[in-house]
């Protein structure tokens, strides 16, 4: 039996549920393939990022399994101690 999706005709938006995600490997010089709606880490630590607008920021002491609504275009290797990083959109 095929899976049903009652909301298939609705357009995705920033206030709706997360519909996709990808693994993130931190890199100091490479942007992500997509700007995130949110990020999540698998193990606690700091996350050094370049935000959508180009500013840099270190998010300290992120807890694993928490969805952080941050529009990120790059996760920096330098300054990032968290692991298992996921980009969500």
PDB file of C-alpha atoms in Angstrom, residues 1 9 13 15-16 20 23 25 29 31 41 45 49 51 55 59 61-63 65 76 78 80 85:
ATOM      1  CA  UNK A   1       0.000   0.000   0.000  1.00  0.00           C
ATOM      2  CA  UNK A   9      -0.553  20.044  -2.312  1.00  0.00           C
ATOM      3  CA  UNK A  13       7.622  27.167   4.096  1.00  0.00           C
ATOM      4  CA  UNK A  15       6.914  27.716   9.488  1.00  0.00           C
ATOM      5  CA  UNK A  16       6.076  24.206   8.298  1.00  0.00           C
ATOM      6  CA  UNK A  20      14.569  17.109   4.061  1.00  0.00           C
ATOM      7  CA  UNK A  23      24.971  15.439   6.464  1.00  0.00           C
ATOM      8  CA  UNK A  25      31.121  18.028   6.862  1.00  0.00           C
ATOM      9  CA  UNK A  29      36.348  27.411   2.488  1.00  0.00           C
ATOM     10  CA  UNK A  31      29.667  26.643   1.245  1.00  0.00           C
ATOM     11  CA  UNK A  41      24.174  17.904  16.059  1.00  0.00           C
ATOM     12  CA  UNK A  45      29.939  20.897  21.121  1.00  0.00           C
ATOM     13  CA  UNK A  49      29.087  28.902  11.120  1.00  0.00           C
ATOM     14  CA  UNK A  51      25.108  32.590   8.387  1.00  0.00           C
ATOM     15  CA  UNK A  55      28.319  36.957   9.090  1.00  0.00           C
ATOM     16  CA  UNK A  59      27.074  28.717  18.604  1.00  0.00           C
ATOM     17  CA  UNK A  61      27.653  24.186  23.681  1.00  0.00           C
ATOM     18  CA  UNK A  62      24.946  22.836  21.367  1.00  0.00           C
ATOM     19  CA  UNK A  63      23.083  19.849  22.784  1.00  0.00           C
ATOM     20  CA  UNK A  65      19.183  16.084  19.184  1.00  0.00           C
ATOM     21  CA  UNK A  76      33.497  26.027   9.607  1.00  0.00           C
ATOM     22  CA  UNK A  78      37.952  25.814  12.636  1.00  0.00           C
ATOM     23  CA  UNK A  80      33.596  23.468  15.440  1.00  0.00           C
ATOM     24  CA  UNK A  85      26.036  17.674  12.080  1.00  0.00           C
TER      25      UNK A  85
END
